[in-house]
Amino acid sequence: MLDKSGTINVNGEPHRSPEDPRRSLLDFLREECGLTGTKKGCDHGQCGACTVIVGGLRINSCLTLAVMHEGDDVTTIEGLGTPDKPSPLQTAFHDHDGYQCGYCTPGQICSATAMLDEIANNWPSDASDDLGGAIEATDEEIRERMSGNLCRCGAYANIVKAIAEVAHTSNGGSAE
Amino acid sequence: MNAHLKQDEPVDDNFLDKTGQGEVGKPLSRVEGLDKVTGIVPYAAEYRLDNCAEGVLVQATITRGQVTRIDAEAALAMPGVITVIEDDRLCARAAQGTAGEAPQQAPRTICYWGQPIALVVAESFEQARDAAKTIRVEYREENGAPLDPTLVDAEEQGNETVNQGDFAKALSEAPHSVDLRITTEGHASAAMEPHAATADWDGDKLTVRAALQMLNFNISELADALGLDEKQVRILAPYVGGGFGSKLGVSQETVAASLAAMQLGRPVRVVMTRQQVFQTVMRRSETSQRLRLACDDEGKLTAFGHEALVSNLPGEGFAEPVLQSSHFLYAAPNRKLQLDVARVHRMTAGSVRAPGEAVGMPALEAAMDELAEKAGVDPVEFRLMNIPERDPEQDLPFSSHKLAECLEQGARAFGWARGERKPRQRLEGEWWIGTGVASAARVHNVGEAKARVTVRPDGTVCVQTDMTDIGTGTYTILAQIASEMLVVPVEDVLVELGDTEFPRGPGSGGSWGAASIGSAVFLACKELRSQIESKTGQPIKDASLGDALGGEELSCEGHYEPGDVKSDYTSSGFGAFFAEVRVNRFTGEVRVNRMLGAFGFGRVLNEKTARSQCIGGITWSIGVALTEALMFDPNDGHLVNCDLAEYHVPVNRDVPELEVIMVEERDPVASPIQAKGIGELGMCGGAAAIANAIYNACGARLYDYPMTPDRVIAVLD
Amino acid sequence: MKPFEYIRPDSLKHAAQLTSGENGTAIAGGTNLLDLMKLQVETPSRLIDLNRLGLKEIAEAEDGILRIGALVTNSEAAAHPRIRSDYPALARAILAGATQQLRNKATTGGNLCQRTRCYYFTNTDQPCNKRDPGSGCGAIKGVAKLHAVLGTSAQCIATYPGDMAVALSALDASVEILTEAGEQRVVPVRDFYLLPGDTPWRENVLAAGEIITAVTLPSPVGGTQIYRKVRERSSYAFALVSVAAIVSVEDGLFARADLAFGGLAHKPWHDPRLSDLLVGSAPSVELFDRAADLLLEDAQGFGENDFKIPLARRTLRAVLAEATGVDA
């Protein structure tokens, strides 16, 4: 075993990993860390509401076991910003009404935060015309890359506007 | 202090236009928004109660029959398992919207595959989920339950039937007519928050945090189900993760959590799995519709026939009201409308966003497109020339009517080329490109609503009601109304929602929330305003609220009641959709390039959140047109595609840039604040604009929604 | 989810031994396995976590071969410069599957083992010969929209749902497998999967105690590479039909035409006769349709999925037209 720490770092705080190995990272965050900003929408990787950032990458926290993340750094919506100090994407979602009921919203914002880094790192997507060229944050790229986050209220058009605004400023998606 | 209005007359003083602050209508960002985007607002499953146990529902695996035995022995021996609840008060079905009484209970009588029959309670969710799988159920099965709505004798819904003039004669004599069979598949609400309840019983009073839309009705439903007095029940739902009809009535998890908490004397939480939400709550019925329309050479409708077959379980009063707007949308002297319900043993059918028009309008508006083409009339013109002066069936005036303006303004903004239209005119690479138009209509409803508005000694204002905000913007519009009326900054208005200890609102549903509860708040504020003005002897805008009250608190309960005006007018929101789509000439895939909706829905209370409601509706229109379909097994009736991987709600990439035009108007009949509903109008017909665009693009008419590749290639050359 | 023992082995060999034992299952990304464990479609009593055992490199091997470690994520593979430039059909196929969140977890080895999306397989209260041998097939007499039209059996009509392996099949990639005895064996992707036959629970040639360690791509073949996926929404949906094509035309004749199909069968469908038919002939719509005739001559629908037969034909025509510039 490479890591025997038994802890998972969530938003910079260590948390003891769960006793029951069946516990998903999602249920661990919600039930043991008290971080209910990460949502359970389907529990099967079909909606994206549980998206968190692990080691800089966005993943569905419902489809991974907490114990598999001992030693990992996990960032949740609560780690991105607060009402007093929201991240640029949180502010943009608010300004553009990129949400309605708010349930998919933390997952959307975690997803978008990591996505901007993926674009900056020139990772391609299904919407990229040229696999060899530089990737730009066009609306169609944003739409494809955000398609792993369902929004049933139907706020997609506003979500795209919010993300595009942040993508087109130099600041990027993370709170400083 | 009370302020009551039963609306027996139109209210045309347009008071909110005279108060002068300009707060109402402003595109204000949601007042609770920063809490939502930072993830700190709690939903029903997110309250941490000490010693809370976890429940998981057990479901039937037969279609019809009786449970003869539930063998829980193995489950009870598992680590952490506390009990298995088999109470007769468990609900077999969810309550229909506005039921106000317990839904079907008697869980041992099975009426559909997947029906909840018991609840396993354990210390942890993981333990309960596993234990629920070990429950062995024995049944006395009744075979032969009818499952196919087209194979049973349907019941006619008499109150929907219309026979005016000589329909058959008009149809046969008209120079142009269509006789079309158009179908729509079942839909799921699929709100992103699964149904959840956290119940706590203190020996005398039950407190339930639940995912519900209409607490004013839900409290009666829950108390009735449990055999409690309403005074012993408190429901809290300050934040609800979407509803779309699925949370109108109390559902199985809320009753189950409550019974478990009462039995165990400790808090119990029950969260449905996504599959359970799909299988047990509510489906929108599939429909089979017959459209028979005829017009004269100029394009004036002479015959209007719309008949529909829908389904539901035996014993359910709800029948998808497919014809709701067909009764008044277009003039035609000869009319035939009929709605039939087939009783089948599929899960309960109930309200899903815009019940009725969501599926009736796409059928009607597709038929209108085909008739316009036959008559050689531009489809925008065709609709314009058939707008009635008065409700054609009831001979009532319309409260307000912006269909013509919406068609005109929408056509202009979209760049609609009027005149002769031919399909298959534009091919770009593999894609045929085309455009389509459809009208929008959605009946306007209001409900009885109460809200308390309190001006505090420090001059801040508090609004309280059990009304919910399910993403609709209730928090924000109520703050704006109070701010406008009492001349305080919006930041100084605290809105508290979703608690049955507060005055009863109308609940969120049927697009009636904003107009109804907004009116209650308006009435309370108006009374407070006049009290304050008489106290200070000067206009409210010149006084500081705090000073005016001199350290006192002033409170008023606003009470709005729908009145006779409802039966004196036909009231509806109207609009128009324009869509440009592309159809892949090889694969039949359809994508929407752009879409525009123009809507008239009375006073706009918040330009930003109203627009969001519109784009949400248009997004659902795309789902109805292209992707969403429930599939039921032909042998046992179970819902086959019961998850979000296989039931295709639109994803971000399915939705292009959407343009919304709000056609401002004041509707004095709709409500004392001249506002109508907007939560549903955006999906009432939009699918037809897409269907009509598909035809214009590729020349193939499809009559079955959704228009998935399998269906498109079947008619594509 | 049944209780299980969670084990982090200290070596691959140890991992292989553990998976050969009683009901031991290896977990990598977990995006498919945990989904099925929650439903109790999969009920391992031991879960062997491979994640800290390396296998995360994409490396050049001899003769221009590219080796992708089994634990390389789908995202890393699709973003890799060599894969983007030399194997664009593979990059495209990966990017057409699932979502970025899932691709960030899903691994090369795990994705090869992805199980079917048949609704009767995932519903443990319905019959399924794959999940519960002998219980029957719910799909044959039920709803079969997703299901196979080629290579089905009376026992099972499920499809292989993935995209990556379809491109790997067209590219003639191979799977490197560590056996329980600690030896390596190599199986071409085209031979890795099994048809359902009378043993629908066997989906590939992996034996108990065997672990996928890598996928190897042959040296670059050039040509036009296409992965076309037809689906019911524009993203985040499984293929109705997909086509991977590696095509080159020289002097007006097909010089290469390696095709594989998704959504049609229990495995990525590769029919060598298509290449034989096409290579050496001049591209034309008529030829494309003859290829489709050959592909689909034994195709059989089950009602809801009948459309896959014309859809496969149409999609193949679109792909070959795009690849060759023939006006179809």
XYZ file of C-alpha atoms in Angstrom, chain A residues 48-107:
60
model
C -23.047 15.234 -13.089
C -24.594 16.853 -10.000
C -21.917 15.191 -7.859
C -18.988 16.591 -9.822
C -15.968 17.454 -7.669
C -12.354 18.145 -8.511
C -9.781 15.539 -7.472
C -6.157 16.293 -8.148
C -7.216 19.025 -10.538
C -9.556 16.787 -12.549
C -13.337 16.789 -12.443
C -14.945 13.458 -11.676
C -18.336 12.054 -10.670
C -17.938 11.530 -6.942
C -20.810 9.002 -6.963
C -18.860 6.505 -9.049
C -15.781 6.238 -6.929
C -15.221 4.869 -3.464
C -14.003 7.187 -0.756
C -11.342 4.706 0.348
C -9.821 4.844 -3.101
C -8.994 8.500 -2.466
C -6.864 8.244 0.642
C -4.150 10.828 0.255
C -5.968 12.639 -2.549
C -6.853 16.327 -2.662
C -10.540 16.899 -3.238
C -12.092 20.273 -3.993
C -15.842 20.746 -3.642
C -18.078 23.703 -4.374
C -17.519 24.914 -0.827
C -13.799 25.057 -1.559
C -14.212 27.279 -4.598
C -15.773 30.280 -2.948
C -18.260 31.590 -0.425
C -21.166 34.028 -0.699
C -18.827 36.746 0.540
C -16.023 35.719 -1.744
C -17.398 33.817 -4.711
C -15.164 32.513 -7.486
C -15.399 34.189 -10.881
C -17.557 31.352 -12.168
C -19.840 31.490 -9.143
C -20.275 35.200 -9.750
C -20.900 34.661 -13.452
C -23.515 31.950 -12.829
C -25.241 34.348 -10.444
C -25.113 37.292 -12.844
C -26.299 35.319 -15.874
C -28.928 33.322 -13.988
C -27.106 30.148 -14.948
C -29.279 28.106 -12.591
C -32.816 27.969 -11.322
C -33.524 25.404 -8.621
C -29.818 25.339 -7.767
C -29.518 21.585 -7.376
C -27.259 20.862 -10.342
C -25.431 24.140 -9.862
C -22.500 23.125 -7.627
C -21.717 20.291 -10.028
